[in-house]
mmCIF file of C-alpha atoms in Angstrom:
data_model
loop_
_atom_site.group_PDB
_atom_site.id
_atom_site.type_symbol
_atom_site.label_atom_id
_atom_site.label_comp_id
_atom_site.label_asym_id
_atom_site.label_seq_id
_atom_site.Cartn_x
_atom_site.Cartn_y
_atom_site.Cartn_z
ATOM 1 C CA MET A 9 24.215 1.977 -9.600
ATOM 2 C CA SER A 10 23.441 5.856 -8.365
ATOM 3 C CA ALA A 11 24.379 6.469 -4.683
ATOM 4 C CA LEU A 12 19.774 7.001 -4.191
ATOM 5 C CA ASP A 13 19.737 3.701 -6.689
ATOM 6 C CA ALA A 14 21.403 2.035 -3.570
ATOM 7 C CA MET A 15 19.412 3.817 0.161
ATOM 8 C CA TYR A 16 16.367 2.818 -2.040
ATOM 9 C CA GLN A 17 17.419 -0.164 -2.906
ATOM 10 C CA GLN A 18 18.243 -1.247 1.102
ATOM 11 C CA LEU A 19 15.023 1.146 2.158
ATOM 12 C CA ILE A 20 12.909 -2.495 -0.227
ATOM 13 C CA LEU A 21 15.076 -4.532 1.723
ATOM 14 C CA GLU A 22 14.132 -2.740 5.730
ATOM 15 C CA HIS A 23 10.592 -2.662 4.916
ATOM 16 C CA ALA A 24 9.810 -6.636 3.698
ATOM 17 C CA LYS A 25 12.258 -7.706 6.907
ATOM 18 C CA SER A 26 11.032 -5.966 9.103
ATOM 19 C CA ARG A 27 6.882 -5.307 7.288
ATOM 20 C CA SER A 28 5.098 -2.976 9.722
ATOM 21 C CA GLY A 29 1.497 -3.354 9.738
ATOM 22 C CA SER A 30 1.927 -7.120 8.972
ATOM 23 C CA ASP A 31 -0.008 -8.324 12.071
ATOM 24 C CA LEU A 32 -3.312 -9.659 10.338
ATOM 25 C CA THR A 33 -3.592 -13.125 11.704
ATOM 26 C CA ALA A 34 -4.778 -15.721 8.492
ATOM 27 C CA ASP A 35 -7.801 -16.423 10.778
ATOM 28 C CA GLU A 36 -7.981 -12.339 10.507
ATOM 29 C CA ALA A 37 -8.286 -12.431 7.318
ATOM 30 C CA THR A 38 -10.301 -15.457 5.942
ATOM 31 C CA SER A 39 -13.425 -13.022 8.383
ATOM 32 C CA MET A 40 -14.700 -9.764 7.077
ATOM 33 C CA PRO A 41 -15.354 -7.854 10.215
ATOM 34 C CA HIS A 42 -18.342 -6.257 10.004
ATOM 35 C CA GLN A 43 -17.925 -1.971 11.940
ATOM 36 C CA PRO A 44 -18.526 1.294 10.883
ATOM 37 C CA GLY A 45 -14.682 2.038 9.394
ATOM 38 C CA VAL A 46 -13.630 -0.598 8.822
ATOM 39 C CA GLY A 47 -13.138 -1.997 5.245
ATOM 40 C CA GLN A 48 -11.063 -5.291 4.187
ATOM 41 C CA CYS A 49 -9.726 -6.940 0.649
ATOM 42 C CA HIS A 50 -7.608 -9.494 -0.793
ATOM 43 C CA GLN A 51 -5.894 -9.339 -3.970
ATOM 44 C CA LEU A 52 -3.606 -11.941 -5.510
ATOM 45 C CA ASN A 53 -1.055 -11.521 -8.532
ATOM 46 C CA PRO A 54 -2.790 -14.675 -10.725
ATOM 47 C CA VAL A 55 1.194 -13.697 -12.150
ATOM 48 C CA CYS A 56 3.783 -14.528 -9.374
ATOM 49 C CA GLY A 57 1.043 -15.725 -6.885
ATOM 50 C CA ASP A 58 1.863 -12.675 -4.227
ATOM 51 C CA GLU A 59 -1.412 -11.719 -2.572
ATOM 52 C CA ILE A 60 -2.549 -9.456 0.031
ATOM 53 C CA THR A 61 -5.125 -8.780 2.234
ATOM 54 C CA LEU A 62 -5.369 -6.145 3.815
ATOM 55 C CA ARG A 63 -7.396 -4.390 6.376
ATOM 56 C CA LEU A 64 -8.307 -0.491 6.661
ATOM 57 C CA GLU A 65 -10.199 1.691 10.124
ATOM 58 C CA LEU A 66 -10.965 4.629 9.964
ATOM 59 C CA GLU A 67 -11.364 6.180 12.990
ATOM 60 C CA ALA A 68 -13.287 9.433 13.497
ATOM 61 C CA ALA A 69 -11.083 13.169 14.276
ATOM 62 C CA GLY A 70 -13.397 15.532 14.056
ATOM 63 C CA SER A 71 -15.234 16.969 10.446
ATOM 64 C CA GLN A 72 -12.921 14.175 8.963
ATOM 65 C CA PRO A 73 -11.576 10.877 10.034
ATOM 66 C CA THR A 74 -8.443 9.418 9.516
ATOM 67 C CA VAL A 75 -7.390 6.295 9.057
ATOM 68 C CA LYS A 76 -6.382 4.504 11.705
ATOM 69 C CA GLY A 77 -4.330 1.862 9.900
ATOM 70 C CA ILE A 78 -3.940 0.073 7.797
ATOM 71 C CA HIS A 79 -3.203 -3.620 9.212
ATOM 72 C CA TRP A 80 -2.133 -7.005 6.493
ATOM 73 C CA HIS A 81 -1.651 -10.362 6.049
ATOM 74 C CA GLY A 82 0.473 -11.414 2.601
ATOM 75 C CA ASP A 83 3.538 -13.932 1.563
ATOM 76 C CA GLY A 84 4.651 -12.476 -1.528
ATOM 77 C CA CYS A 85 8.597 -10.793 -3.543
ATOM 78 C CA ALA A 86 10.548 -8.315 -1.839
ATOM 79 C CA ILE A 87 8.781 -5.021 -3.505
ATOM 80 C CA SER A 88 5.146 -7.020 -3.052
ATOM 81 C CA MET A 89 5.598 -7.153 1.162
ATOM 82 C CA ALA A 90 8.352 -3.468 1.478
ATOM 83 C CA SER A 91 4.780 -1.562 -0.614
ATOM 84 C CA ALA A 92 2.359 -2.865 1.559
ATOM 85 C CA SER A 93 4.789 -2.296 4.681
ATOM 86 C CA ILE A 94 5.809 1.045 3.556
ATOM 87 C CA LEU A 95 1.800 1.830 3.322
ATOM 88 C CA SER A 96 0.933 0.615 6.043
ATOM 89 C CA GLU A 97 3.324 3.485 7.888
ATOM 90 C CA LEU A 98 2.375 6.692 6.054
ATOM 91 C CA SER A 99 -1.239 5.780 5.695
ATOM 92 C CA GLU A 100 -1.749 6.005 9.433
ATOM 93 C CA GLY A 101 -3.214 9.694 10.365
ATOM 94 C CA ALA A 102 -3.327 10.536 6.489
ATOM 95 C CA SER A 103 -7.721 11.649 5.783
ATOM 96 C CA PRO A 104 -9.494 9.299 2.874
ATOM 97 C CA ASP A 105 -8.480 12.721 0.504
ATOM 98 C CA GLU A 106 -5.239 12.004 1.131
ATOM 99 C CA LEU A 107 -5.091 8.365 1.598
ATOM 100 C CA LYS A 108 -6.781 8.780 -2.589
ATOM 101 C CA GLU A 109 -4.049 11.781 -3.610
ATOM 102 C CA MET A 110 -1.644 9.309 -2.707
ATOM 103 C CA ILE A 111 -2.651 5.920 -4.516
ATOM 104 C CA GLY A 112 -3.592 8.288 -7.334
ATOM 105 C CA HIS A 113 0.040 9.330 -7.232
ATOM 106 C CA PHE A 114 1.682 6.331 -6.835
ATOM 107 C CA ARG A 115 -0.074 4.810 -9.260
ATOM 108 C CA GLU A 116 0.777 7.117 -12.407
ATOM 109 C CA LEU A 117 4.561 6.980 -10.777
ATOM 110 C CA MET A 118 3.747 3.160 -11.290
ATOM 111 C CA ARG A 119 2.564 3.506 -15.614
ATOM 112 C CA SER A 120 5.187 5.717 -15.634
ATOM 113 C CA ARG A 121 7.458 2.881 -17.245
ATOM 114 C CA GLY A 122 10.092 4.990 -14.967
ATOM 115 C CA ARG A 123 8.958 8.929 -17.022
ATOM 116 C CA LEU A 124 8.085 10.293 -13.901
ATOM 117 C CA GLU A 125 9.827 11.446 -11.192
ATOM 118 C CA PRO A 126 7.850 10.957 -7.406
ATOM 119 C CA ASP A 127 6.828 13.654 -5.388
ATOM 120 C CA ASP A 128 8.817 13.364 -2.175
ATOM 121 C CA GLU A 129 6.078 15.587 0.159
ATOM 122 C CA ILE A 130 3.513 13.047 -1.484
ATOM 123 C CA LEU A 131 5.184 9.751 -1.888
ATOM 124 C CA GLY A 132 7.259 9.559 1.644
ATOM 125 C CA ASP A 133 9.500 5.868 1.112
ATOM 126 C CA ALA A 134 7.181 5.311 -1.633
ATOM 127 C CA ALA A 135 9.337 6.444 -4.148
ATOM 128 C CA ALA A 136 12.086 4.436 -2.928
ATOM 129 C CA LEU A 137 9.992 2.005 -5.221
ATOM 130 C CA ALA A 138 9.667 4.383 -8.645
ATOM 131 C CA GLY A 139 12.456 1.805 -10.599
ATOM 132 C CA VAL A 140 9.563 -0.868 -10.037
ATOM 133 C CA ALA A 141 7.941 1.123 -12.764
ATOM 134 C CA LYS A 142 10.780 0.414 -15.225
ATOM 135 C CA TYR A 143 9.894 -3.470 -15.084
ATOM 136 C CA PRO A 144 6.298 -3.644 -16.042
ATOM 137 C CA ALA A 145 6.061 -7.416 -14.878
ATOM 138 C CA ARG A 146 6.750 -6.005 -10.969
ATOM 139 C CA VAL A 147 4.335 -2.927 -10.924
ATOM 140 C CA LYS A 148 1.967 -5.504 -9.812
ATOM 141 C CA CYS A 149 4.194 -6.841 -6.660
ATOM 142 C CA ALA A 150 4.848 -3.088 -6.212
ATOM 143 C CA MET A 151 1.165 -1.521 -6.753
ATOM 144 C CA LEU A 152 -1.153 -5.208 -4.546
ATOM 145 C CA ALA A 153 -1.379 -3.617 -0.989
ATOM 146 C CA TRP A 154 -2.133 0.180 -2.693
ATOM 147 C CA VAL A 155 -6.139 -1.063 -5.337
ATOM 148 C CA ALA A 156 -5.838 -3.640 -2.170
ATOM 149 C CA ALA A 157 -6.148 -0.311 0.610
ATOM 150 C CA GLU A 158 -7.921 1.845 -1.717
ATOM 151 C CA ASP A 159 -11.375 -1.271 -2.376
ATOM 152 C CA ALA A 160 -10.864 -0.888 1.182
ATOM 153 C CA LEU A 161 -11.017 2.495 1.764
ATOM 154 C CA ARG A 162 -14.124 2.887 -0.567
ATOM 155 C CA GLN A 163 -15.314 0.306 1.944
ATOM 156 C CA ALA A 164 -14.957 1.782 5.094
ATOM 157 C CA VAL A 165 -15.693 4.881 4.460
ATOM 158 C CA ALA A 166 -19.373 3.884 2.939
ATOM 159 C CA SER A 167 -19.861 1.483 6.318
ATOM 160 C CA GLY A 168 -19.261 4.394 8.245
ATOM 161 C CA ARG A 169 -22.213 7.283 7.177
#
């Protein structure tokens, strides 16, 4: 294992343990808030049982809204929990377009089967998950929170109009 792979593995384990953004309670996860600029999505990986409920909040900031925060409740493997934690940190302060770009790059990386190098400037710490792309059975684990965020963002933008 290279030094970079070891560093990435350590980052994944730290995020899986500390879980940034996992402050949505089980009760909050079962009720959808009806507020402008808020979206929520539940995703389940039926193959392994990983699941997440993710709530995304936008706030008005000048001419374009920004992501105020991503809050989630979930249970699953280290990859899915670390991925949600990393996404929660990366998304804060991003515009909807910037978040869509991040999600698109992450999806492309995960679908590459390890042939693409991550763009650290766009993906930040999510680049640590690049090695997952070599294992198709684990890609869904890494994508779970990102798919939920994509749908929650769509809802939040639509409800904020």
